Structure formats: structure tokens, C-alpha cells
mmCIF file of C-alpha atoms in Angstrom:
data_model
loop_
_atom_site.group_PDB
_atom_site.id
_atom_site.type_symbol
_atom_site.label_atom_id
_atom_site.label_comp_id
_atom_site.label_asym_id
_atom_site.label_seq_id
_atom_site.Cartn_x
_atom_site.Cartn_y
_atom_site.Cartn_z
ATOM 1 C CA MET A 24 -43.470 -32.922 -40.727
ATOM 2 C CA LYS A 25 -42.371 -35.024 -43.716
ATOM 3 C CA ARG A 26 -41.565 -38.726 -43.358
ATOM 4 C CA ASN A 27 -37.804 -38.343 -43.791
ATOM 5 C CA GLU A 28 -37.812 -35.479 -41.289
ATOM 6 C CA ILE A 29 -39.636 -37.624 -38.738
ATOM 7 C CA ILE A 30 -37.102 -40.460 -39.161
ATOM 8 C CA ILE A 31 -34.151 -38.110 -38.711
ATOM 9 C CA VAL A 32 -35.647 -36.381 -35.684
ATOM 10 C CA ALA A 33 -36.634 -39.749 -34.159
ATOM 11 C CA LEU A 34 -33.059 -41.031 -34.492
ATOM 12 C CA MET A 35 -31.719 -37.804 -33.020
ATOM 13 C CA ALA A 36 -34.195 -38.219 -30.154
ATOM 14 C CA LEU A 37 -32.951 -41.779 -29.479
ATOM 15 C CA LEU A 38 -29.346 -40.594 -29.607
ATOM 16 C CA ASN A 39 -30.366 -37.773 -27.295
ATOM 17 C CA PHE A 40 -31.974 -40.402 -25.065
ATOM 18 C CA THR A 41 -28.670 -42.212 -24.469
ATOM 19 C CA HIS A 42 -26.720 -38.952 -24.240
ATOM 20 C CA ILE A 43 -29.065 -37.455 -21.658
ATOM 21 C CA LEU A 44 -29.583 -40.707 -19.767
ATOM 22 C CA ASP A 45 -25.847 -41.072 -19.216
ATOM 23 C CA PHE A 46 -25.841 -37.591 -17.720
ATOM 24 C CA MET A 47 -29.123 -37.970 -15.798
ATOM 25 C CA ILE A 48 -28.450 -41.349 -14.242
ATOM 26 C CA MET A 49 -25.406 -40.049 -12.390
ATOM 27 C CA MET A 50 -27.504 -37.753 -10.217
ATOM 28 C CA PRO A 51 -30.113 -40.258 -8.926
ATOM 29 C CA LEU A 52 -27.229 -42.541 -7.977
ATOM 30 C CA GLY A 53 -26.223 -39.961 -5.378
ATOM 31 C CA ASN A 54 -28.174 -41.620 -2.594
ATOM 32 C CA ILE A 55 -26.284 -44.858 -3.379
ATOM 33 C CA LEU A 56 -22.791 -43.508 -4.019
ATOM 34 C CA MET A 57 -22.735 -40.924 -1.219
ATOM 35 C CA PRO A 58 -22.991 -43.556 1.566
ATOM 36 C CA LYS A 59 -20.960 -46.142 -0.409
ATOM 37 C CA TRP A 60 -17.980 -43.849 -0.974
ATOM 38 C CA SER A 61 -18.619 -41.571 2.073
ATOM 39 C CA LEU A 62 -19.116 -38.498 -0.125
ATOM 40 C CA THR A 63 -20.154 -35.032 1.024
ATOM 41 C CA THR A 64 -22.560 -32.984 -1.121
ATOM 42 C CA SER A 65 -19.656 -30.937 -2.488
ATOM 43 C CA GLU A 66 -17.672 -34.071 -3.392
ATOM 44 C CA PHE A 67 -20.643 -35.583 -5.179
ATOM 45 C CA ALA A 68 -21.172 -32.252 -6.933
ATOM 46 C CA VAL A 69 -17.597 -32.467 -8.255
ATOM 47 C CA ILE A 70 -18.335 -35.886 -9.796
ATOM 48 C CA VAL A 71 -21.478 -34.542 -11.455
ATOM 49 C CA SER A 72 -19.838 -31.310 -12.623
ATOM 50 C CA SER A 73 -16.740 -33.075 -14.029
ATOM 51 C CA TYR A 74 -18.809 -34.198 -17.010
ATOM 52 C CA SER A 75 -20.253 -30.734 -17.621
ATOM 53 C CA LEU A 76 -16.988 -28.847 -17.233
ATOM 54 C CA SER A 77 -15.078 -31.190 -19.555
ATOM 55 C CA ALA A 78 -17.967 -30.862 -22.035
ATOM 56 C CA PHE A 79 -17.544 -27.107 -21.714
ATOM 57 C CA VAL A 80 -13.894 -27.378 -22.787
ATOM 58 C CA SER A 81 -14.613 -29.608 -25.802
ATOM 59 C CA SER A 82 -17.598 -27.489 -26.817
ATOM 60 C CA PHE A 83 -15.439 -24.387 -26.719
ATOM 61 C CA CYS A 84 -12.736 -25.990 -28.890
ATOM 62 C CA ALA A 85 -15.426 -27.147 -31.345
ATOM 63 C CA ILE A 86 -16.387 -23.540 -32.000
ATOM 64 C CA PHE A 87 -13.299 -23.226 -34.211
ATOM 65 C CA PHE A 88 -13.671 -26.457 -36.197
ATOM 66 C CA ALA A 89 -17.339 -27.577 -36.042
ATOM 67 C CA ASP A 90 -18.262 -25.911 -39.339
ATOM 68 C CA LYS A 91 -15.245 -27.461 -41.067
ATOM 69 C CA PHE A 92 -16.709 -30.978 -41.132
ATOM 70 C CA ASP A 93 -19.820 -32.771 -42.250
ATOM 71 C CA ARG A 94 -22.146 -32.553 -39.267
ATOM 72 C CA LYS A 95 -23.091 -36.236 -39.497
ATOM 73 C CA LYS A 96 -19.453 -37.437 -39.447
ATOM 74 C CA LEU A 97 -18.571 -35.204 -36.520
ATOM 75 C CA LEU A 98 -21.645 -36.410 -34.631
ATOM 76 C CA LEU A 99 -20.801 -40.080 -35.172
ATOM 77 C CA PHE A 100 -17.173 -39.541 -34.106
ATOM 78 C CA ALA A 101 -18.271 -37.778 -30.917
ATOM 79 C CA TYR A 102 -20.922 -40.368 -30.155
ATOM 80 C CA SER A 103 -18.453 -43.251 -30.509
ATOM 81 C CA GLY A 104 -16.062 -41.629 -28.026
ATOM 82 C CA PHE A 105 -18.943 -40.874 -25.716
ATOM 83 C CA LEU A 106 -19.947 -44.556 -25.642
ATOM 84 C CA LEU A 107 -16.382 -45.571 -24.766
ATOM 85 C CA GLY A 108 -16.450 -43.131 -21.876
ATOM 86 C CA THR A 109 -19.768 -44.538 -20.678
ATOM 87 C CA PHE A 110 -18.279 -48.041 -20.658
ATOM 88 C CA ALA A 111 -15.424 -46.673 -18.530
ATOM 89 C CA CYS A 112 -17.914 -45.249 -16.006
ATOM 90 C CA ALA A 113 -19.386 -48.715 -15.523
ATOM 91 C CA PHE A 114 -16.014 -49.995 -14.337
ATOM 92 C CA ALA A 115 -15.083 -47.083 -12.036
ATOM 93 C CA PHE A 116 -13.978 -48.294 -8.609
ATOM 94 C CA GLY A 117 -13.874 -45.061 -6.602
ATOM 95 C CA THR A 118 -14.210 -41.292 -6.596
ATOM 96 C CA TYR A 119 -11.147 -40.460 -8.676
ATOM 97 C CA SER A 120 -11.632 -43.173 -11.285
ATOM 98 C CA MET A 121 -15.242 -42.037 -11.716
ATOM 99 C CA ILE A 122 -14.143 -38.421 -12.144
ATOM 100 C CA VAL A 123 -11.661 -39.466 -14.855
ATOM 101 C CA ALA A 124 -14.306 -41.554 -16.623
ATOM 102 C CA ARG A 125 -16.808 -38.697 -16.454
ATOM 103 C CA ILE A 126 -14.237 -36.293 -17.873
ATOM 104 C CA VAL A 127 -13.607 -38.599 -20.865
ATOM 105 C CA THR A 128 -17.344 -39.010 -21.427
ATOM 106 C CA GLY A 129 -17.874 -35.259 -21.142
ATOM 107 C CA ILE A 130 -15.149 -34.410 -23.654
ATOM 108 C CA PHE A 131 -16.980 -36.329 -26.372
ATOM 109 C CA GLY A 132 -20.446 -35.641 -25.036
ATOM 110 C CA GLY A 133 -19.795 -31.929 -25.256
ATOM 111 C CA LEU A 134 -19.645 -32.229 -29.052
ATOM 112 C CA ILE A 135 -22.967 -34.048 -29.370
ATOM 113 C CA SER A 136 -25.647 -31.508 -28.422
ATOM 114 C CA ALA A 137 -24.432 -28.817 -30.809
ATOM 115 C CA GLN A 138 -24.345 -31.239 -33.732
ATOM 116 C CA ILE A 139 -27.838 -32.561 -32.999
ATOM 117 C CA LEU A 140 -29.295 -29.068 -32.860
ATOM 118 C CA SER A 141 -27.352 -27.971 -35.928
ATOM 119 C CA ILE A 142 -28.572 -30.968 -37.949
ATOM 120 C CA ILE A 143 -32.162 -30.320 -36.884
ATOM 121 C CA ALA A 144 -31.849 -26.626 -37.713
ATOM 122 C CA ASP A 145 -30.269 -27.334 -41.126
ATOM 123 C CA VAL A 146 -32.729 -30.056 -42.126
ATOM 124 C CA ILE A 147 -36.037 -28.846 -40.626
ATOM 125 C CA PRO A 148 -37.579 -25.526 -41.808
ATOM 126 C CA TYR A 149 -38.264 -22.996 -39.052
ATOM 127 C CA GLU A 150 -42.054 -23.251 -39.424
ATOM 128 C CA ARG A 151 -41.841 -26.944 -38.408
ATOM 129 C CA ARG A 152 -38.931 -26.619 -36.006
ATOM 130 C CA GLY A 153 -41.095 -26.268 -32.909
ATOM 131 C CA ARG A 154 -42.576 -29.718 -33.546
ATOM 132 C CA ALA A 155 -39.085 -31.054 -34.251
ATOM 133 C CA MET A 156 -37.822 -29.662 -30.961
ATOM 134 C CA GLY A 157 -40.814 -31.212 -29.245
ATOM 135 C CA LEU A 158 -39.928 -34.631 -30.687
ATOM 136 C CA LEU A 159 -36.269 -34.089 -29.827
ATOM 137 C CA MET A 160 -37.205 -33.261 -26.258
ATOM 138 C CA GLY A 161 -38.972 -36.616 -26.302
ATOM 139 C CA GLY A 162 -35.471 -38.066 -25.915
ATOM 140 C CA PHE A 163 -35.252 -36.327 -22.545
ATOM 141 C CA ALA A 164 -38.734 -37.494 -21.613
ATOM 142 C CA LEU A 165 -37.929 -41.037 -22.760
ATOM 143 C CA ALA A 166 -34.842 -40.981 -20.571
ATOM 144 C CA SER A 167 -37.071 -40.050 -17.645
ATOM 145 C CA VAL A 168 -39.938 -42.414 -18.451
ATOM 146 C CA ILE A 169 -37.913 -45.511 -19.285
ATOM 147 C CA GLY A 170 -34.204 -44.909 -18.805
ATOM 148 C CA VAL A 171 -33.871 -43.477 -15.317
ATOM 149 C CA PRO A 172 -36.511 -45.686 -13.622
ATOM 150 C CA PHE A 173 -35.062 -48.785 -15.289
ATOM 151 C CA GLY A 174 -31.526 -47.659 -14.476
ATOM 152 C CA LEU A 175 -32.446 -47.085 -10.835
ATOM 153 C CA TYR A 176 -34.160 -50.462 -10.739
ATOM 154 C CA LEU A 177 -30.950 -52.087 -11.964
ATOM 155 C CA ALA A 178 -28.874 -50.106 -9.468
ATOM 156 C CA ASN A 179 -31.194 -50.906 -6.540
ATOM 157 C CA THR A 180 -31.658 -54.557 -7.471
ATOM 158 C CA TYR A 181 -28.173 -55.473 -8.706
ATOM 159 C CA ASP A 182 -25.437 -52.815 -8.663
ATOM 160 C CA TRP A 183 -24.895 -49.177 -9.660
ATOM 161 C CA HIS A 184 -22.579 -50.263 -12.527
ATOM 162 C CA TYR A 185 -25.405 -51.725 -14.614
ATOM 163 C CA PRO A 186 -27.112 -48.482 -15.771
ATOM 164 C CA PHE A 187 -23.940 -47.332 -17.521
ATOM 165 C CA LEU A 188 -23.483 -50.715 -19.199
ATOM 166 C CA VAL A 189 -27.044 -50.679 -20.528
ATOM 167 C CA VAL A 190 -26.687 -47.137 -21.915
ATOM 168 C CA ALA A 191 -23.445 -48.020 -23.703
ATOM 169 C CA ILE A 192 -24.859 -51.230 -25.221
ATOM 170 C CA PHE A 193 -28.011 -49.449 -26.426
ATOM 171 C CA GLY A 194 -25.856 -46.746 -28.021
ATOM 172 C CA VAL A 195 -23.753 -49.319 -29.871
ATOM 173 C CA LEU A 196 -26.936 -50.874 -31.269
ATOM 174 C CA LEU A 197 -28.124 -47.440 -32.415
ATOM 175 C CA LEU A 198 -24.965 -46.597 -34.381
ATOM 176 C CA PRO A 199 -25.813 -48.613 -37.562
ATOM 177 C CA PHE A 200 -29.163 -46.824 -37.904
ATOM 178 C CA LEU A 201 -27.480 -43.449 -37.586
ATOM 179 C CA PHE A 202 -25.021 -44.413 -40.326
ATOM 180 C CA LYS A 203 -27.827 -45.516 -42.650
ATOM 181 C CA PHE A 204 -30.639 -43.015 -42.177
ATOM 182 C CA VAL A 205 -29.058 -39.727 -41.158
ATOM 183 C CA PRO A 206 -28.008 -37.856 -44.338
ATOM 184 C CA ASN A 207 -24.750 -36.034 -44.780
ATOM 185 C CA VAL A 208 -25.246 -32.432 -43.675
ATOM 186 C CA ASN A 209 -22.585 -30.480 -45.529
ATOM 187 C CA SER A 210 -24.229 -27.598 -47.352
ATOM 188 C CA HIS A 211 -22.225 -25.263 -45.122
ATOM 189 C CA LEU A 212 -19.026 -26.669 -46.720
ATOM 190 C CA GLU A 213 -19.791 -25.228 -50.158
ATOM 191 C CA ASN A 214 -18.054 -22.029 -49.125
ATOM 192 C CA PRO A 215 -15.553 -23.229 -46.498
ATOM 193 C CA ILE A 216 -14.360 -20.745 -43.927
ATOM 194 C CA LYS A 217 -10.664 -20.514 -43.054
ATOM 195 C CA LEU A 218 -9.462 -20.718 -39.474
ATOM 196 C CA LYS A 219 -8.587 -17.039 -39.351
ATOM 197 C CA GLU A 220 -12.090 -16.210 -40.460
ATOM 198 C CA ARG A 221 -13.527 -18.654 -37.912
ATOM 199 C CA ILE A 222 -11.713 -16.842 -35.138
ATOM 200 C CA SER A 223 -13.057 -13.602 -36.523
ATOM 201 C CA ASN A 224 -16.563 -15.104 -36.644
ATOM 202 C CA PHE A 225 -16.187 -16.150 -33.018
ATOM 203 C CA TYR A 226 -15.534 -12.577 -32.004
ATOM 204 C CA ASP A 227 -18.354 -11.463 -34.292
ATOM 205 C CA ILE A 228 -20.796 -13.534 -32.232
ATOM 206 C CA PHE A 229 -20.149 -11.208 -29.320
ATOM 207 C CA SER A 230 -20.780 -8.163 -31.503
ATOM 208 C CA ASN A 231 -24.133 -9.590 -32.629
ATOM 209 C CA LYS A 232 -26.709 -8.482 -30.071
ATOM 210 C CA ALA A 233 -29.192 -11.206 -31.014
ATOM 211 C CA GLN A 234 -26.638 -13.971 -30.544
ATOM 212 C CA VAL A 235 -25.264 -12.536 -27.289
ATOM 213 C CA THR A 236 -28.809 -12.234 -25.950
ATOM 214 C CA ALA A 237 -29.515 -15.844 -27.012
ATOM 215 C CA LEU A 238 -26.403 -17.071 -25.171
ATOM 216 C CA ILE A 239 -27.276 -15.194 -21.981
ATOM 217 C CA PHE A 240 -30.801 -16.580 -22.264
ATOM 218 C CA SER A 241 -29.428 -20.104 -22.743
ATOM 219 C CA PHE A 242 -27.066 -19.873 -19.744
ATOM 220 C CA SER A 243 -29.774 -18.532 -17.453
ATOM 221 C CA LEU A 244 -32.262 -21.130 -18.674
ATOM 222 C CA ILE A 245 -30.046 -24.142 -18.008
ATOM 223 C CA THR A 246 -28.588 -22.824 -14.731
ATOM 224 C CA GLY A 247 -32.010 -21.934 -13.343
ATOM 225 C CA HIS A 248 -33.258 -25.438 -14.060
ATOM 226 C CA PHE A 249 -30.221 -27.474 -13.148
ATOM 227 C CA ILE A 250 -29.299 -25.916 -9.826
ATOM 228 C CA ILE A 251 -31.944 -27.969 -7.989
ATOM 229 C CA VAL A 252 -31.463 -31.189 -10.006
ATOM 230 C CA PRO A 253 -28.225 -32.897 -8.792
ATOM 231 C CA LEU A 254 -29.385 -33.355 -5.190
ATOM 232 C CA ILE A 255 -33.058 -34.111 -5.825
ATOM 233 C CA ASN A 256 -32.747 -37.844 -5.206
ATOM 234 C CA PRO A 257 -30.765 -37.667 -1.922
ATOM 235 C CA TYR A 258 -33.117 -34.879 -0.805
ATOM 236 C CA LEU A 259 -36.216 -36.994 -1.467
ATOM 237 C CA VAL A 260 -34.779 -40.058 0.263
ATOM 238 C CA TYR A 261 -33.052 -38.500 3.260
ATOM 239 C CA ASN A 262 -35.195 -35.368 3.813
ATOM 240 C CA VAL A 263 -38.692 -36.010 2.479
ATOM 241 C CA GLY A 264 -38.631 -39.659 3.462
ATOM 242 C CA VAL A 265 -39.425 -41.232 0.094
ATOM 243 C CA PRO A 266 -38.322 -44.906 0.254
ATOM 244 C CA GLN A 267 -35.428 -45.556 -2.092
ATOM 245 C CA GLU A 268 -37.286 -48.323 -3.922
ATOM 246 C CA TYR A 269 -39.983 -45.794 -4.927
ATOM 247 C CA THR A 270 -37.633 -43.162 -6.380
ATOM 248 C CA PRO A 271 -37.932 -44.616 -9.920
ATOM 249 C CA LEU A 272 -41.634 -43.649 -9.794
ATOM 250 C CA ILE A 273 -40.654 -39.986 -9.536
ATOM 251 C CA TYR A 274 -38.858 -40.127 -12.860
ATOM 252 C CA LEU A 275 -41.482 -42.395 -14.415
ATOM 253 C CA VAL A 276 -44.370 -40.024 -13.665
ATOM 254 C CA GLY A 277 -42.319 -36.936 -14.457
ATOM 255 C CA GLY A 278 -41.062 -38.430 -17.695
ATOM 256 C CA ILE A 279 -44.556 -39.377 -18.887
ATOM 257 C CA CYS A 280 -45.786 -35.853 -18.171
ATOM 258 C CA SER A 281 -42.753 -34.396 -19.935
ATOM 259 C CA LEU A 282 -43.172 -36.673 -22.950
ATOM 260 C CA ILE A 283 -46.806 -35.644 -23.417
ATOM 261 C CA SER A 284 -46.257 -31.964 -22.712
ATOM 262 C CA ALA A 285 -43.272 -31.757 -25.096
ATOM 263 C CA GLN A 286 -45.463 -32.651 -28.070
ATOM 264 C CA ILE A 287 -48.322 -30.361 -27.020
ATOM 265 C CA ILE A 288 -46.052 -27.426 -26.219
ATOM 266 C CA GLY A 289 -44.139 -27.827 -29.483
ATOM 267 C CA LYS A 290 -47.383 -27.428 -31.436
ATOM 268 C CA LEU A 291 -48.549 -24.532 -29.244
ATOM 269 C CA ALA A 292 -45.203 -22.777 -29.746
ATOM 270 C CA ASP A 293 -45.560 -23.014 -33.537
ATOM 271 C CA SER A 294 -49.182 -21.854 -33.419
ATOM 272 C CA PHE A 295 -49.129 -19.063 -30.838
ATOM 273 C CA GLY A 296 -45.480 -17.999 -30.709
ATOM 274 C CA LYS A 297 -42.397 -19.321 -28.963
ATOM 275 C CA ARG A 298 -42.012 -16.487 -26.475
ATOM 276 C CA ILE A 299 -45.623 -16.445 -25.277
ATOM 277 C CA VAL A 300 -45.594 -20.183 -24.581
ATOM 278 C CA PHE A 301 -42.187 -19.898 -22.915
ATOM 279 C CA VAL A 302 -43.279 -17.116 -20.568
ATOM 280 C CA TRP A 303 -46.409 -18.932 -19.391
ATOM 281 C CA ALA A 304 -44.520 -22.184 -18.811
ATOM 282 C CA ALA A 305 -41.736 -20.374 -16.939
ATOM 283 C CA LEU A 306 -44.119 -18.573 -14.601
ATOM 284 C CA ILE A 307 -46.057 -21.760 -13.866
ATOM 285 C CA SER A 308 -42.835 -23.690 -13.177
ATOM 286 C CA ILE A 309 -41.857 -21.256 -10.411
ATOM 287 C CA VAL A 310 -44.697 -22.530 -8.233
ATOM 288 C CA PHE A 311 -43.419 -26.095 -8.397
ATOM 289 C CA VAL A 312 -39.768 -25.135 -7.912
ATOM 290 C CA VAL A 313 -40.729 -23.517 -4.591
ATOM 291 C CA LEU A 314 -42.824 -26.521 -3.572
ATOM 292 C CA ILE A 315 -40.092 -29.041 -4.406
ATOM 293 C CA THR A 316 -37.304 -27.230 -2.570
ATOM 294 C CA ASN A 317 -39.430 -26.643 0.558
ATOM 295 C CA MET A 318 -41.102 -30.061 0.668
ATOM 296 C CA PRO A 319 -42.098 -31.520 4.056
ATOM 297 C CA HIS A 320 -42.862 -35.190 4.710
ATOM 298 C CA TRP A 321 -45.718 -35.510 2.233
ATOM 299 C CA GLN A 322 -47.389 -38.668 1.049
ATOM 300 C CA LEU A 323 -45.979 -40.255 -2.080
ATOM 301 C CA PHE A 324 -48.918 -39.453 -4.350
ATOM 302 C CA ILE A 325 -48.589 -35.718 -3.543
ATOM 303 C CA VAL A 326 -44.848 -35.819 -4.279
ATOM 304 C CA LEU A 327 -45.538 -37.595 -7.589
ATOM 305 C CA GLY A 328 -48.132 -34.992 -8.588
ATOM 306 C CA ILE A 329 -45.826 -32.067 -7.869
ATOM 307 C CA PHE A 330 -42.981 -33.622 -9.823
ATOM 308 C CA GLY A 331 -45.286 -34.372 -12.736
ATOM 309 C CA PHE A 332 -46.265 -30.715 -13.006
ATOM 310 C CA TRP A 333 -42.653 -29.600 -12.528
ATOM 311 C CA PHE A 334 -41.399 -31.846 -15.329
ATOM 312 C CA SER A 335 -44.175 -30.594 -17.633
ATOM 313 C CA SER A 336 -43.568 -26.905 -16.951
ATOM 314 C CA SER A 337 -39.789 -27.329 -17.237
ATOM 315 C CA THR A 338 -40.271 -28.940 -20.635
ATOM 316 C CA GLY A 339 -42.581 -26.050 -21.452
ATOM 317 C CA ARG A 340 -39.678 -23.667 -20.932
ATOM 318 C CA THR A 341 -37.104 -25.694 -22.803
ATOM 319 C CA VAL A 342 -38.957 -26.524 -26.052
ATOM 320 C CA PRO A 343 -39.815 -22.954 -27.139
ATOM 321 C CA GLY A 344 -36.624 -21.630 -25.553
ATOM 322 C CA GLN A 345 -34.388 -23.859 -27.669
ATOM 323 C CA ALA A 346 -36.399 -23.009 -30.804
ATOM 324 C CA MET A 347 -35.805 -19.297 -30.146
ATOM 325 C CA ILE A 348 -32.080 -19.868 -29.655
ATOM 326 C CA THR A 349 -31.672 -21.707 -32.983
ATOM 327 C CA GLN A 350 -33.187 -18.744 -34.820
ATOM 328 C CA ALA A 351 -30.459 -16.390 -33.618
ATOM 329 C CA VAL A 352 -27.954 -17.524 -36.268
ATOM 330 C CA THR A 353 -27.819 -18.306 -39.977
ATOM 331 C CA SER A 354 -26.969 -21.720 -41.471
ATOM 332 C CA GLN A 355 -23.442 -20.729 -42.507
ATOM 333 C CA THR A 356 -22.160 -20.303 -38.957
ATOM 334 C CA ARG A 357 -24.773 -22.343 -37.102
ATOM 335 C CA GLY A 358 -22.312 -25.102 -36.180
ATOM 336 C CA SER A 359 -19.957 -22.680 -34.458
ATOM 337 C CA PHE A 360 -22.763 -20.837 -32.703
ATOM 338 C CA MET A 361 -24.487 -24.012 -31.530
ATOM 339 C CA SER A 362 -21.130 -25.298 -30.290
ATOM 340 C CA LEU A 363 -20.769 -22.096 -28.309
ATOM 341 C CA ASN A 364 -24.345 -22.517 -27.086
ATOM 342 C CA SER A 365 -23.566 -26.090 -26.013
ATOM 343 C CA CYS A 366 -20.436 -24.755 -24.355
ATOM 344 C CA VAL A 367 -22.466 -22.163 -22.455
ATOM 345 C CA GLN A 368 -24.991 -24.790 -21.372
ATOM 346 C CA SER A 369 -22.245 -27.129 -20.165
ATOM 347 C CA LEU A 370 -20.743 -24.261 -18.198
ATOM 348 C CA GLY A 371 -24.174 -23.520 -16.762
ATOM 349 C CA THR A 372 -24.782 -27.106 -15.633
ATOM 350 C CA GLY A 373 -21.269 -27.440 -14.226
ATOM 351 C CA PHE A 374 -21.524 -24.127 -12.400
ATOM 352 C CA ALA A 375 -25.005 -24.961 -11.094
ATOM 353 C CA SER A 376 -23.823 -28.350 -9.832
ATOM 354 C CA LEU A 377 -20.815 -26.916 -8.019
ATOM 355 C CA LEU A 378 -22.949 -24.095 -6.594
ATOM 356 C CA SER A 379 -25.510 -26.591 -5.282
ATOM 357 C CA GLY A 380 -22.700 -28.496 -3.549
ATOM 358 C CA TRP A 381 -21.220 -25.329 -2.032
ATOM 359 C CA ILE A 382 -24.518 -23.968 -0.698
ATOM 360 C CA THR A 383 -25.836 -27.232 0.737
ATOM 361 C CA TYR A 384 -24.334 -29.680 3.190
ATOM 362 C CA SER A 385 -25.267 -33.119 4.511
ATOM 363 C CA ASP A 386 -25.348 -34.317 8.088
ATOM 364 C CA ALA A 387 -24.372 -37.715 9.522
ATOM 365 C CA LYS A 388 -27.631 -39.209 8.211
ATOM 366 C CA PHE A 389 -27.025 -37.717 4.733
ATOM 367 C CA ALA A 390 -29.978 -35.304 5.041
ATOM 368 C CA ILE A 391 -29.486 -32.249 2.774
ATOM 369 C CA HIS A 392 -29.545 -28.798 4.381
ATOM 370 C CA ASN A 393 -30.047 -25.367 2.682
ATOM 371 C CA TYR A 394 -31.760 -27.009 -0.292
ATOM 372 C CA ASN A 395 -34.467 -24.323 -0.186
ATOM 373 C CA TYR A 396 -31.841 -21.691 -0.989
ATOM 374 C CA LEU A 397 -31.268 -23.431 -4.316
ATOM 375 C CA GLY A 398 -34.969 -23.037 -5.072
ATOM 376 C CA TYR A 399 -34.870 -19.303 -4.471
ATOM 377 C CA ILE A 400 -31.869 -18.913 -6.767
ATOM 378 C CA SER A 401 -33.716 -20.951 -9.411
ATOM 379 C CA VAL A 402 -36.746 -18.643 -9.187
ATOM 380 C CA VAL A 403 -34.568 -15.537 -9.685
ATOM 381 C CA LEU A 404 -32.940 -17.088 -12.758
ATOM 382 C CA ILE A 405 -36.275 -18.177 -14.254
ATOM 383 C CA LEU A 406 -37.682 -14.663 -13.859
ATOM 384 C CA SER A 407 -34.504 -13.305 -15.482
ATOM 385 C CA CYS A 408 -35.152 -15.624 -18.444
ATOM 386 C CA VAL A 409 -38.665 -14.239 -18.794
ATOM 387 C CA MET A 410 -37.312 -10.696 -19.033
ATOM 388 C CA ILE A 411 -34.524 -11.712 -21.400
ATOM 389 C CA SER A 412 -37.020 -13.504 -23.679
ATOM 390 C CA TYR A 413 -38.733 -10.204 -24.523
ATOM 391 C CA ARG A 414 -35.432 -8.666 -25.582
ATOM 392 C CA LEU A 415 -34.461 -11.796 -27.508
ATOM 393 C CA GLU A 416 -37.706 -11.828 -29.505
ATOM 394 C CA ARG A 417 -37.183 -8.238 -30.571
ATOM 395 C CA LYS A 418 -33.696 -9.117 -31.776
ATOM 396 C CA LEU A 419 -34.915 -12.210 -33.619
ATOM 397 C CA GLN A 420 -37.503 -10.221 -35.533
ATOM 398 C CA GLN A 421 -34.610 -8.417 -37.214
ATOM 399 C CA ILE A 422 -33.126 -11.683 -38.526
ATOM 400 C CA GLU A 423 -34.186 -13.202 -41.823
ATOM 401 C CA ILE A 424 -35.249 -16.772 -41.157
#
């Protein structure tokens, strides 16, 4: 990758770091907030899903106007609103105030992912896009390696409000660098598309078999991964018996493994093919999904090892999977399509979170029951993604890159 491409992708990864950390930190706080606010698993799932479902709404609306603006300006607008919402989360005082704050954060956050992916896809040529996606996924890994463990340390040592404050402050410090180094991305504005045509293009997405396949693939991919995520921390603490003060280690080890594997898998995907790498990573990840969701009282080092492999294999699915999805559309309508893709992913995470709350329940000691059922559903969805990936690759071969 060229120097300017590395700078842009690095900044997008840092932005992604704050964006993802805000979303991720809510879930590990479950074992703190559930006893503090006397929440059931379904009530906590509503708090988690409120972000995703509001992001779904804003992502859907963005489909009709995303390609009308410079991608950089739209990204900075969304990110500023997102940071305000994160500040509001830090000062929530109960269930309903937190839900409102998460909704505000989600409305702006729902616009961010599509713009990041669109900027990467517009700026980075396809032959180097696997590496770019690997670096971008480093934002997720960084959130796991540094953000979540540090956020949990703050929550355990001081108060649960502090992680949100730190995320918001870091984001404010990042804004000037985004203004300076990220170029205007407006080549798609040379031939602007009218609203009527945008609506027509929206319907055209569903008549394009490659794009429909990519959206189904995206929904299955995110739902299959996320369905076991919201309740992982309470499950480890109240079922597996991991002491709460050691839970940051789970995300530290997993994040380090994810950070390393993201770079390796990005290069492998460019060298050997996105689908082949995706299929192998998906099949390997199934083993660890089953282990995690049926975990007895194991020693901490065994738990850490399993989570390290799970984080690595999950990253192995996501990096080539996202690269395949970006290929399903041309530059002219990429903003609208990626907004729809972000919309689909938000719907998938929101649906998965609610489903996890409906299927499971907690007892008087906050132990989670029926968690293994979530693992079985995840396995079915991962295998569905494997089958869909074959069809998607055939469709992508018909598209001029």
C-alpha cells in the first residue's frame, strides 16, 4: 500500500476503534449493570439492541442521500453526533435514560460504517483492498486489545461511566486529524443522481443478484457472530466462574490474536482468494463457537486460549467477507449500497441481541441459561454463510472491478 493510503486507512481504523469500542463496551458492562439496575437478560438485550436498531433506521434513510454528499463531510458530521451521544451515555442514570442515549448514539453511528467502507473502497484499488480491510479490522482488534480491557478496568476500579467518557474524549482528539489528512471523496458527485433516480437505484439493488446475495451474506455473517456476543461477559462471570477482575484478560488476549490474524488473513485473502480464506476460517470458528457456548468450569488459561482462537477465526471470516461484499457494487452507487449493507448489519446485530435475550434467561444469581442454544444457532448461520459465499463469488466474477 502507498503511504497516503496507509495514513487514510490508519485514521479510519482509529475512528473505527472509537466507533466499535462504544458499541463493544456496552456488552461487557452487563455483569455490572444487570445487578446494579436489576435487569433480566431480555431487558439488558433491549439496551444493547437499541443502538443497533436506531442505527438500522439511520442507515436505511442514508440509502437515499449518502451519494449526494462528499463522503468525508458526511462521515465527520456523523462522527460528531456520535461523540455527543457517547457523552450522553456516560451520564445515564437508569435503564430508560441509557436506552435514549444509546438511540441517539446509534442514529449517528449508523451512518459511520458505510462511509468508512465507501471511502476505503473509493480510495484503495481492489488488488490492495484485502490488506486495507485487514488494517481497518485492526480498529476492532485495537478496541479489544486496549479499549475494552482498559474500559473494564475503569469500570471495575472506579465506575461504569468512565469508559464512555474516555471514548468520547479520544474521539474529540481524533477529529482534527480526520479534517487534515482524509481527502475529500467526491468523484461520485461528478454526475449527481436525482432523488427519483436514487429511489429507482434502491429498487435496482434488489434486482441485482450479486448485490442481493452480498446483503444476505452480510446479514447472516453478522447475525451468526453476534448472537453469542452480548451475554458473553455475564456468562463467563456467573456460569463459568471467571472472576470479574480477570474479564479484561479475555478481551486483551482475544484482541491481540485478532490484531495479528487480521493482518495475516488480509494478505492471505489477496494472495489465495477471498472466498477460500473465508471458508476455512468459518469452518474453524465453528469448533470454538461450540466450545464457548458449552463451557464448563475450566481454568482461566484454557478459557483464554479458546477465546484467542475464536477471536482469530472470527476475524478470519470478517476480513475476506467484507472485501467480497465491497466488490458487489460499482463506485457510482457504492455509498447507497454500503449504507444498505450497514443497515442490514445493524438489523442483524439488533435482531441477534434481542433473540439472545428471548432465548436465554437468568436466575436469582444471574447465571445465564440456554446459552448453548445460541451457539447452535450461530453454527447454522456460519454454515449458511459458507454456502452463500460460493454463490456470491460466482456473481462477483461477472462484475467488472
